[in-house]
mmCIF file of C-alpha atoms in Angstrom:
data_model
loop_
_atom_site.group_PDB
_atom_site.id
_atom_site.type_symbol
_atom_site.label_atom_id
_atom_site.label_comp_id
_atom_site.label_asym_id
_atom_site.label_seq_id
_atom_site.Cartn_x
_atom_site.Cartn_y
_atom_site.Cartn_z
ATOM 1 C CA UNK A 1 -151.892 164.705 21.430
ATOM 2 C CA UNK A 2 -152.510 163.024 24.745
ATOM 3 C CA UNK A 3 -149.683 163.429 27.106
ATOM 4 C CA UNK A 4 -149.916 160.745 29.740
ATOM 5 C CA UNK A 5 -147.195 159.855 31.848
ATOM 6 C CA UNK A 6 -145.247 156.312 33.043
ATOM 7 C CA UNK A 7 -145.677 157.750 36.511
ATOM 8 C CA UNK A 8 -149.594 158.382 36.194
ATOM 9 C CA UNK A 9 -150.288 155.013 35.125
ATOM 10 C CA UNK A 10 -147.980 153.203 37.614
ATOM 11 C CA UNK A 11 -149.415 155.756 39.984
ATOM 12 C CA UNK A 12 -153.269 154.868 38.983
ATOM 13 C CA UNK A 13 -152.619 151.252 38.720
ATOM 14 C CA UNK A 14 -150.989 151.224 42.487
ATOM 15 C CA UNK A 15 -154.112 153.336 43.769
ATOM 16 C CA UNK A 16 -156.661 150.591 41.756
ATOM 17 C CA UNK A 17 -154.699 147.875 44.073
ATOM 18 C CA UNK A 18 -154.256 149.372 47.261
ATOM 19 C CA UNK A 19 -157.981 150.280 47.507
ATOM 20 C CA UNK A 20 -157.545 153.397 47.871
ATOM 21 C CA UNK A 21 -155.163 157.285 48.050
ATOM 22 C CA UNK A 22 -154.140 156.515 51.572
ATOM 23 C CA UNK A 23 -152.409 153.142 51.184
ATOM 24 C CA UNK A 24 -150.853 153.672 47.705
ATOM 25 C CA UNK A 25 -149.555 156.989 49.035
ATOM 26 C CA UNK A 26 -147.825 154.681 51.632
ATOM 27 C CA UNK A 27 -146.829 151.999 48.984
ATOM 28 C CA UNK A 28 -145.212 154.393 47.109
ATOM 29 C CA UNK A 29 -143.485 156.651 49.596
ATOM 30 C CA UNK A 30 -145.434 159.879 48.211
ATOM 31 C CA UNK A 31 -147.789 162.184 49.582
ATOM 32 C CA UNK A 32 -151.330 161.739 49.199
ATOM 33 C CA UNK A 33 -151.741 164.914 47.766
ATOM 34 C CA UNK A 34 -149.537 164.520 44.997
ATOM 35 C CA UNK A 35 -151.011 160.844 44.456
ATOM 36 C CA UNK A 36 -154.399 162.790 44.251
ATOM 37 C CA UNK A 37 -152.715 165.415 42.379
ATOM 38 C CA UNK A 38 -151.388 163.018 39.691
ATOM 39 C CA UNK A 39 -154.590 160.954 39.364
ATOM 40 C CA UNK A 40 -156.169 164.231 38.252
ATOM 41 C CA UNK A 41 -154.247 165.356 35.997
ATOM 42 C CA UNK A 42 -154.292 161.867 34.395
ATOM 43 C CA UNK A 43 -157.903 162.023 34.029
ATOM 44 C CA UNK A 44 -158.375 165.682 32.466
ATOM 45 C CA UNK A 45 -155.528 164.247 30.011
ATOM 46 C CA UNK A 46 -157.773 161.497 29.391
ATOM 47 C CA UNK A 47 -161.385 163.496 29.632
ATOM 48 C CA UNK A 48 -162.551 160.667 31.552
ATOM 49 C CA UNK A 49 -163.086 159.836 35.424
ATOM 50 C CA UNK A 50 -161.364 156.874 36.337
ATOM 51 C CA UNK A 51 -162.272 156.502 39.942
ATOM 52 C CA UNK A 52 -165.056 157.026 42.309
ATOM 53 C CA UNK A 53 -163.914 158.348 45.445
ATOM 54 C CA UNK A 54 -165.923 157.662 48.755
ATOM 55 C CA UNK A 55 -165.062 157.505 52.355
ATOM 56 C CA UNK A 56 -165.033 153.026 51.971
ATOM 57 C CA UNK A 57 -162.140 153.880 49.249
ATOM 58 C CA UNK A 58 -162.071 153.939 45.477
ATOM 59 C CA UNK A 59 -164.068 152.135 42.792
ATOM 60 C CA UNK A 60 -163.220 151.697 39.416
ATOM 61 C CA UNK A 61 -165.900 153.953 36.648
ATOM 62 C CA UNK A 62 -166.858 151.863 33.235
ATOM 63 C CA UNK A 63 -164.080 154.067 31.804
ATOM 64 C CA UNK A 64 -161.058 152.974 34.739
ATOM 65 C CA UNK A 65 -162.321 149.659 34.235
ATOM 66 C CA UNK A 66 -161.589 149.834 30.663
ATOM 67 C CA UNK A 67 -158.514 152.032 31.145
ATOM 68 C CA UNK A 68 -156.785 149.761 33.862
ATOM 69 C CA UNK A 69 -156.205 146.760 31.790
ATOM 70 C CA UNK A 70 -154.891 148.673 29.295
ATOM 71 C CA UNK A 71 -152.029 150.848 31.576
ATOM 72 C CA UNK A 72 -151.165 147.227 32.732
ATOM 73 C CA UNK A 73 -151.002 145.839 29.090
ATOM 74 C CA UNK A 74 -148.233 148.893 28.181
ATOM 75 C CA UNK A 75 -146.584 148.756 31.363
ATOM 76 C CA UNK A 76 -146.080 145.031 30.610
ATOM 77 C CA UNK A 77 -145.079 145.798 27.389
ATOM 78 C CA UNK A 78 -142.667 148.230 28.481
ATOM 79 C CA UNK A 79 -141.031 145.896 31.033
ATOM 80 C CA UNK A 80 -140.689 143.441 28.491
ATOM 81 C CA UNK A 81 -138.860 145.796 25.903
ATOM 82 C CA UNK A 82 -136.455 147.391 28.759
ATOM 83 C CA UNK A 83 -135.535 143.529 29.479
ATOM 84 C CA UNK A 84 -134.725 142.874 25.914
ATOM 85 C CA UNK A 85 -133.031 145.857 25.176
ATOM 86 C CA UNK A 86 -130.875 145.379 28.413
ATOM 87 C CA UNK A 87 -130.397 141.366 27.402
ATOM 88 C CA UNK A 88 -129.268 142.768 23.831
ATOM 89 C CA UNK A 89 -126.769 145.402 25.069
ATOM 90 C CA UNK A 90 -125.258 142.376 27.388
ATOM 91 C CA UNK A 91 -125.017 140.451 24.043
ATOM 92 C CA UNK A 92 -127.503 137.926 25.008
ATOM 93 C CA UNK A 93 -129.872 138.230 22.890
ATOM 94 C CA UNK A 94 -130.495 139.894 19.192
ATOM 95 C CA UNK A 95 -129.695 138.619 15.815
ATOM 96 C CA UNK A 96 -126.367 139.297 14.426
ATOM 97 C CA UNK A 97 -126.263 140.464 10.647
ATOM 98 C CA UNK A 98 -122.841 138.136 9.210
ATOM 99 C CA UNK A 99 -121.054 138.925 5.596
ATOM 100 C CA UNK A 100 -118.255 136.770 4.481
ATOM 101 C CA UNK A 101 -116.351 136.873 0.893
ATOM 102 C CA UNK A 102 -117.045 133.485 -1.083
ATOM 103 C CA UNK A 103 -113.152 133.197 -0.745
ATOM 104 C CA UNK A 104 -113.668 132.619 2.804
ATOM 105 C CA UNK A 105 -115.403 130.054 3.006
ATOM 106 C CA UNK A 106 -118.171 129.266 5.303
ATOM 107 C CA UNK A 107 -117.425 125.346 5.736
ATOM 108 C CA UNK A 108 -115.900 123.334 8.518
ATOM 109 C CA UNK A 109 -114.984 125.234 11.699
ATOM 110 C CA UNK A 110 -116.889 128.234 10.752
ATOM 111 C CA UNK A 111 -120.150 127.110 10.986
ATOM 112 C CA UNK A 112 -119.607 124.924 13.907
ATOM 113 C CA UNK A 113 -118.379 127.522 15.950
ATOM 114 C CA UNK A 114 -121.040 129.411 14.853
ATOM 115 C CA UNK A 115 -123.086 126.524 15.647
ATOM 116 C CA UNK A 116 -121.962 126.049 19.111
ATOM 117 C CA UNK A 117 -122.025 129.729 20.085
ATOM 118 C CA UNK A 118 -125.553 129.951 19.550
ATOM 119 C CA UNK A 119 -126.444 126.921 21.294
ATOM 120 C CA UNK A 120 -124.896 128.804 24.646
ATOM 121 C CA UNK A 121 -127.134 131.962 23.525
ATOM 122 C CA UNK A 122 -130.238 130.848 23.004
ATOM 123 C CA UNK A 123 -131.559 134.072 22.323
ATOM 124 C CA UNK A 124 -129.061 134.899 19.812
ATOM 125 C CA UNK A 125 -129.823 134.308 16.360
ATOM 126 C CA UNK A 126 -127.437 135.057 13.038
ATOM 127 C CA UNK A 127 -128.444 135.746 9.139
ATOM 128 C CA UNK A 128 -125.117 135.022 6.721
ATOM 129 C CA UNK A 129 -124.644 136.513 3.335
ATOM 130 C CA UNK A 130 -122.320 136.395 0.986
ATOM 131 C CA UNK A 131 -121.062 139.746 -0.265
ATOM 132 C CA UNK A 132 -117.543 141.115 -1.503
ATOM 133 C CA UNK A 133 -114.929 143.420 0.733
ATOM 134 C CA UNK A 134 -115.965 146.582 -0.522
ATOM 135 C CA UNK A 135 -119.804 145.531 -0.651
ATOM 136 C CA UNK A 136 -119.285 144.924 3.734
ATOM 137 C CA UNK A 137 -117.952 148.110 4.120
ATOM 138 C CA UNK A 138 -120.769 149.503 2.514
ATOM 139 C CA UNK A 139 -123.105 147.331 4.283
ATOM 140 C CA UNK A 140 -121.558 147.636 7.463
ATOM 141 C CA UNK A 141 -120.762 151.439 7.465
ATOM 142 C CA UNK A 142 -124.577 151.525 6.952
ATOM 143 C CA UNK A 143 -125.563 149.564 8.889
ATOM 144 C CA UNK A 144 -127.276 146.914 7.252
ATOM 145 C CA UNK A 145 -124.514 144.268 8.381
ATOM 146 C CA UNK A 146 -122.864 143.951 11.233
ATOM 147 C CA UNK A 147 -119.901 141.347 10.740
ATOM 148 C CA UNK A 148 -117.860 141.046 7.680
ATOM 149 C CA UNK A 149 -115.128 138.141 7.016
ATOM 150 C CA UNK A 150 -113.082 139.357 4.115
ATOM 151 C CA UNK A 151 -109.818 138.269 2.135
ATOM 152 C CA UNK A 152 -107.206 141.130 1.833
ATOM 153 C CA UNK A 153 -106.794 143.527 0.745
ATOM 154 C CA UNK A 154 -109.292 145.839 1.075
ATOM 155 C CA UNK A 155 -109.309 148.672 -0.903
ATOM 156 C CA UNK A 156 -110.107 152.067 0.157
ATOM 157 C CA UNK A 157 -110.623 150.621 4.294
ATOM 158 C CA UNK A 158 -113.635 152.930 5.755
ATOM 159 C CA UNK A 159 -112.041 154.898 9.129
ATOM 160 C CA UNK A 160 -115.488 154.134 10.861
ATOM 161 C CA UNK A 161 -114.635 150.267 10.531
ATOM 162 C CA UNK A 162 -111.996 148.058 12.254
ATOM 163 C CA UNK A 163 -110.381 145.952 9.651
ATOM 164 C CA UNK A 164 -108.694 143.358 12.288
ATOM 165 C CA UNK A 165 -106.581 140.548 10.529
ATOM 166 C CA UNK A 166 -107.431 137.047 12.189
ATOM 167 C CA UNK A 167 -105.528 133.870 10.154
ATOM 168 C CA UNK A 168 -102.697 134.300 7.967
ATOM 169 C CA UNK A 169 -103.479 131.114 4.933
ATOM 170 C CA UNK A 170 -101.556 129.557 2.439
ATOM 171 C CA UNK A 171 -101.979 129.996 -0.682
ATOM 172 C CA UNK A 172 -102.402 126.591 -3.201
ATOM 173 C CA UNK A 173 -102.810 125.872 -6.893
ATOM 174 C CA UNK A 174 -105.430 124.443 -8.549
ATOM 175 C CA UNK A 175 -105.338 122.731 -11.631
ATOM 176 C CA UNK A 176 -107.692 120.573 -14.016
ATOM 177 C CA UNK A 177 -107.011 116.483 -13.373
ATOM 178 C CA UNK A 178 -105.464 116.348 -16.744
ATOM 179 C CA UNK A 179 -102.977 119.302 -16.540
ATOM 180 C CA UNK A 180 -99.723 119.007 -16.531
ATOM 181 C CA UNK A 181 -98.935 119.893 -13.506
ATOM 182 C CA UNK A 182 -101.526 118.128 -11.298
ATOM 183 C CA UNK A 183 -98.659 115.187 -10.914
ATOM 184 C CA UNK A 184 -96.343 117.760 -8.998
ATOM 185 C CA UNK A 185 -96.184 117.894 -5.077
ATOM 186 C CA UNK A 186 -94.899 121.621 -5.678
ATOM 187 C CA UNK A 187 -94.629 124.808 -8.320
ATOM 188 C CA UNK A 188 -93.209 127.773 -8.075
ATOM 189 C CA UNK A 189 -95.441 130.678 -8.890
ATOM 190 C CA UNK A 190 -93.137 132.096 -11.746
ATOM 191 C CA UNK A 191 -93.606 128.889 -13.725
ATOM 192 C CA UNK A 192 -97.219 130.021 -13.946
ATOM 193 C CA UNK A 193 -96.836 133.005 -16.332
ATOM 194 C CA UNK A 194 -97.604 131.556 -19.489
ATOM 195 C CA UNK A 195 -100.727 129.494 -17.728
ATOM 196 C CA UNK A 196 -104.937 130.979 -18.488
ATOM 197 C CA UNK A 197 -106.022 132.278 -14.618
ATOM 198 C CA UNK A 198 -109.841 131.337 -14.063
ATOM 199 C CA UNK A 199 -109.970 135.103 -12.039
ATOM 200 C CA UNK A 200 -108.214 137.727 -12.038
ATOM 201 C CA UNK A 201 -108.694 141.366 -10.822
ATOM 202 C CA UNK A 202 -111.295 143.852 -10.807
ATOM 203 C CA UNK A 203 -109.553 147.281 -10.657
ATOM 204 C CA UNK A 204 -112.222 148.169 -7.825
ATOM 205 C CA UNK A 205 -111.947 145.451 -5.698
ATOM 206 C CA UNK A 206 -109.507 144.008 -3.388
ATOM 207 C CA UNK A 207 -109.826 140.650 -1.940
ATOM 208 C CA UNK A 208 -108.147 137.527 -3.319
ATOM 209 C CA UNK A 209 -107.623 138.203 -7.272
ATOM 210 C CA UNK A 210 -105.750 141.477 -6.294
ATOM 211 C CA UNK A 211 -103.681 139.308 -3.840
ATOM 212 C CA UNK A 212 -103.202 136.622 -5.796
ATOM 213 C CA UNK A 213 -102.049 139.274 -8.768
ATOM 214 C CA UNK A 214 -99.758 141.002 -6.430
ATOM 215 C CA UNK A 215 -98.369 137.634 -5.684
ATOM 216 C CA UNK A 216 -97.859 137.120 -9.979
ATOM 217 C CA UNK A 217 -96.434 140.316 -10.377
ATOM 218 C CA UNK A 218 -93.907 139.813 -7.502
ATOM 219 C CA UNK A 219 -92.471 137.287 -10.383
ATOM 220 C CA UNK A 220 -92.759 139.579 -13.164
ATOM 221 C CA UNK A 221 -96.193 138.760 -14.816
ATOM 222 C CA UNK A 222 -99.734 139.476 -14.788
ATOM 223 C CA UNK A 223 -102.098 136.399 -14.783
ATOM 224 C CA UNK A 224 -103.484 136.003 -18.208
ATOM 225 C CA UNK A 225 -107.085 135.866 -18.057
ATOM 226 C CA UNK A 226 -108.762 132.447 -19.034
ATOM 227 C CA UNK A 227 -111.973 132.313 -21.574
ATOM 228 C CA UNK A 228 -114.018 132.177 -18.554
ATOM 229 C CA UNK A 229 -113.194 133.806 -15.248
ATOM 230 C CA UNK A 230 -114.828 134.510 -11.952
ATOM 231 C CA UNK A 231 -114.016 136.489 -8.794
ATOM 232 C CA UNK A 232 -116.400 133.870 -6.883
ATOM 233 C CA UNK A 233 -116.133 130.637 -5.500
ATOM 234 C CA UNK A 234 -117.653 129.046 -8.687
ATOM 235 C CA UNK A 235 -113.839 129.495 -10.315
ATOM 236 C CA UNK A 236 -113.163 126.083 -8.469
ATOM 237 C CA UNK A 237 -116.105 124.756 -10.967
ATOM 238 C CA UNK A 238 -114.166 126.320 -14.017
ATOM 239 C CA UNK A 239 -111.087 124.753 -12.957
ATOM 240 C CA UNK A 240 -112.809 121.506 -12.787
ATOM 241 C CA UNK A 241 -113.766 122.117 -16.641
ATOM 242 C CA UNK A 242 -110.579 122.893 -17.782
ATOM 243 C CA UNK A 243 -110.955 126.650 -18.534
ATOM 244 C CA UNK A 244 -107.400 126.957 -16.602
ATOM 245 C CA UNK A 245 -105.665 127.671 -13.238
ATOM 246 C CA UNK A 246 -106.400 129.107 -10.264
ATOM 247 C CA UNK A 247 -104.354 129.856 -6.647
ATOM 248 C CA UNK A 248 -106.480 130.245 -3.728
ATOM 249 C CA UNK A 249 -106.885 129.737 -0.076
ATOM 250 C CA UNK A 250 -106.706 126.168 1.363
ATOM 251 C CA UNK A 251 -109.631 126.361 2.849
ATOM 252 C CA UNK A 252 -110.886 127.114 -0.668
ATOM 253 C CA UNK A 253 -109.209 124.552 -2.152
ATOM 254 C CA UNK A 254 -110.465 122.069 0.260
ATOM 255 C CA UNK A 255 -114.175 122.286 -1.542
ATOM 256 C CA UNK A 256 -112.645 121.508 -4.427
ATOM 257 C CA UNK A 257 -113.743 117.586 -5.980
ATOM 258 C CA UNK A 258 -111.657 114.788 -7.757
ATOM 259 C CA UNK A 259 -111.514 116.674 -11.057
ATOM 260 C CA UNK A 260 -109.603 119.013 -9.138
ATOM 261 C CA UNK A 261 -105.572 118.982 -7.846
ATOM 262 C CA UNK A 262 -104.187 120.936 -5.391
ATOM 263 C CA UNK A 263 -100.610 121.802 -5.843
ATOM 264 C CA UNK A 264 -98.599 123.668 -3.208
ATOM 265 C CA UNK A 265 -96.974 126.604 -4.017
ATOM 266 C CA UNK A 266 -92.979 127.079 -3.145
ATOM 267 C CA UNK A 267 -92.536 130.630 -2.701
ATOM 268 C CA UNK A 268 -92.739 131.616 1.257
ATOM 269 C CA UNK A 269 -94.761 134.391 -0.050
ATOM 270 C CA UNK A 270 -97.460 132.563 -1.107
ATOM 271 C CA UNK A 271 -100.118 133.226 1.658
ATOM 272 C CA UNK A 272 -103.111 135.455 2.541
ATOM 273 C CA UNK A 273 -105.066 137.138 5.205
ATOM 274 C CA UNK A 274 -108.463 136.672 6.724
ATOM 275 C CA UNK A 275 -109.503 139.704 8.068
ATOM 276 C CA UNK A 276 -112.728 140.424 10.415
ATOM 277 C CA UNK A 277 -115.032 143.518 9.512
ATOM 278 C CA UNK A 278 -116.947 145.751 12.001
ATOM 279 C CA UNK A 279 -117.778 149.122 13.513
ATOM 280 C CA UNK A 280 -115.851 150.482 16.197
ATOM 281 C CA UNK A 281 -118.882 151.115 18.302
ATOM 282 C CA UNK A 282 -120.210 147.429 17.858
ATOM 283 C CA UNK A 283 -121.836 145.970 20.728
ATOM 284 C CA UNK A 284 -121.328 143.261 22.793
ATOM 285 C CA UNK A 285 -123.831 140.637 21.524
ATOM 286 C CA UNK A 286 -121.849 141.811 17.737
ATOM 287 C CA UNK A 287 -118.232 141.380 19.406
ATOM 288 C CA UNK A 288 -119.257 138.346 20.964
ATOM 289 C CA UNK A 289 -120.164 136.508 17.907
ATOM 290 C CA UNK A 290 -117.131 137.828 16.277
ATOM 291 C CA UNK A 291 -114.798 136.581 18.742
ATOM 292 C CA UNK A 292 -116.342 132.885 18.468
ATOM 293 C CA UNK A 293 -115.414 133.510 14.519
ATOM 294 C CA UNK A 294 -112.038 134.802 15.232
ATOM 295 C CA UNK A 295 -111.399 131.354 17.334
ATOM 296 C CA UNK A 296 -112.576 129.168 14.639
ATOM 297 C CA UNK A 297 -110.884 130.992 11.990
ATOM 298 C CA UNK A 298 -107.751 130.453 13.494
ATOM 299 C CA UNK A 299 -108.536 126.666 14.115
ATOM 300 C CA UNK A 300 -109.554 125.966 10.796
ATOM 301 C CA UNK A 301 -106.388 127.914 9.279
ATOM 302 C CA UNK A 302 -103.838 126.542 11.538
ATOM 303 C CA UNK A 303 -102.058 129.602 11.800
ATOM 304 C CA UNK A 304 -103.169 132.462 13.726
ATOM 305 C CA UNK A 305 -102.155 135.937 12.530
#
């Protein structure tokens, strides 16, 4: 394995443009001899004489002449990596790895936060997915994501990641345009026991069918499962068909369409919590996207947590 040095090549490259030992010695505030000395061992490293010395100076051998445009081509190189890493670890530049739960939606203030954070950071760049609670932990923990936006609760929380709640949202009903109930203003969440839920929990996974049956069982039922169910945001589309109810986040709610009424819900209880996802040692161009999300988050809710 060749073992040549940073300082060889910066040394060689100094000698190539001062001309000669004497001046680059000077340039560089080192002694000739261990200029000389370094040049050397450069060259036994390399099995190859760089430089032909003479009494007008140096002068670069086929082999230097070769060599020098390639020790400025990795010195270059290296400058140019040092910069980026330094630019990253300000949070200036890098792309940011996002995860969000398709009960928080990314629509509205999200985006255009998002939108207007990265127009100040040119250099920063995000990719969003769409995974579940548990699925960011995972991700997060190993580090294949580095921002998760999650509905609690989440089960089993991860010690190496902060869970940090950001909005507190109500909670609304959602009801096929024919149902009963999508002529009342209000509904209290006990008059939904008998009614078919479009999701309901997965006894694995938090998020906002466990909240939403924590909220049921608070008023002494369990939602009934409807013929077809999701945990996704596609249960606004069975609502829509008439498969049943749903409660969800108004910010959920607000992608619903015309074959779709919201209803409020009574009970004071009747909210949930936006929580943001990431490791404790996450950096600054990471924190820095996540506090443009916490901002927006709490815009778009209304209520900050």
């Amino acid at each position: 394995m060749v073992m040549v040095s940073l300082r060889q090549l910066r040394y060689f490259l100094e000698v190539v443009d001062a001309g000669g030992f004497s001046a680059a010695a000077e340039r560089l505030f080192v002694a000739q001899s261990a200029l000389s000395r370094q040049i050397s061992e450069l060259e036994r490293e390399l099995q190859a004489v760089l430089l032909e010395r003479s009494s007008k100076g140096v002068t670069l051998t086929p082999a230097g002449r070769t060599f020098v445009s390639e020790a400025r081509r990795v010195l270059t190189d290296l400058d140019g990596s040092v910069a980026l890493t330094r630019s990253v670890a300000r949070g200036e530049q890098g792309t940011v790895r996002l995860a969000h739960s398709s009960s928080v939606p990314f629509a509205g203030a999200l985006p255009a936060a998002l939108h207007a954070h990265l127009q100040a950071h040119a250099g920063v760049s995000v990719d969003v997915s769409t995974l579940s609670s548990e699925q960011q932990q995972d991700e997060i923990e190993a580090g294949r994501v580095d921002l998760g936006l999650v509905r609690l609760p989440v089960l089993r929380p991860a010690p190496s990641i902060v869970c940090e709640v950001v909005a507190r949202e109500r909670l609304q009903l959602l009801v096929p345009a024919h149902h009963a109930l999508a002529g009342k203003t209000s509904v209290s969440v006990a008059a939904l026991a008998a009614e078919p839920f479009v999701s309901v929990p997965h006894r694995e996974r938090g998020g906002l069918s466990y909240r939403v049956a924590q909220l049921c069982q608070q008023h002494g039922f369990f939602p009934r499962a409807a013929a077809a169910t999701s945990r996704k945001a596609t249960l606004v589309h069975l609502v829509a068909a008439g498969f049943g109810v749903a409660i969800v986040p108004e910010s959920l709610g607000a992608l619903a369409g015309a074959q779709v009424h919201r209803v409020a819900l009574d009970d004071e209880s009747a909210s949930s919590e936006v929580a943001l996802l990431h490791r404790r040692d996450a950096g600054a161009l990471v924190r820095a996207v996540g506090d443009a999300l916490r901002v927006a988050i709490g815009a778009s809710t209304g209520r900050d947590a």
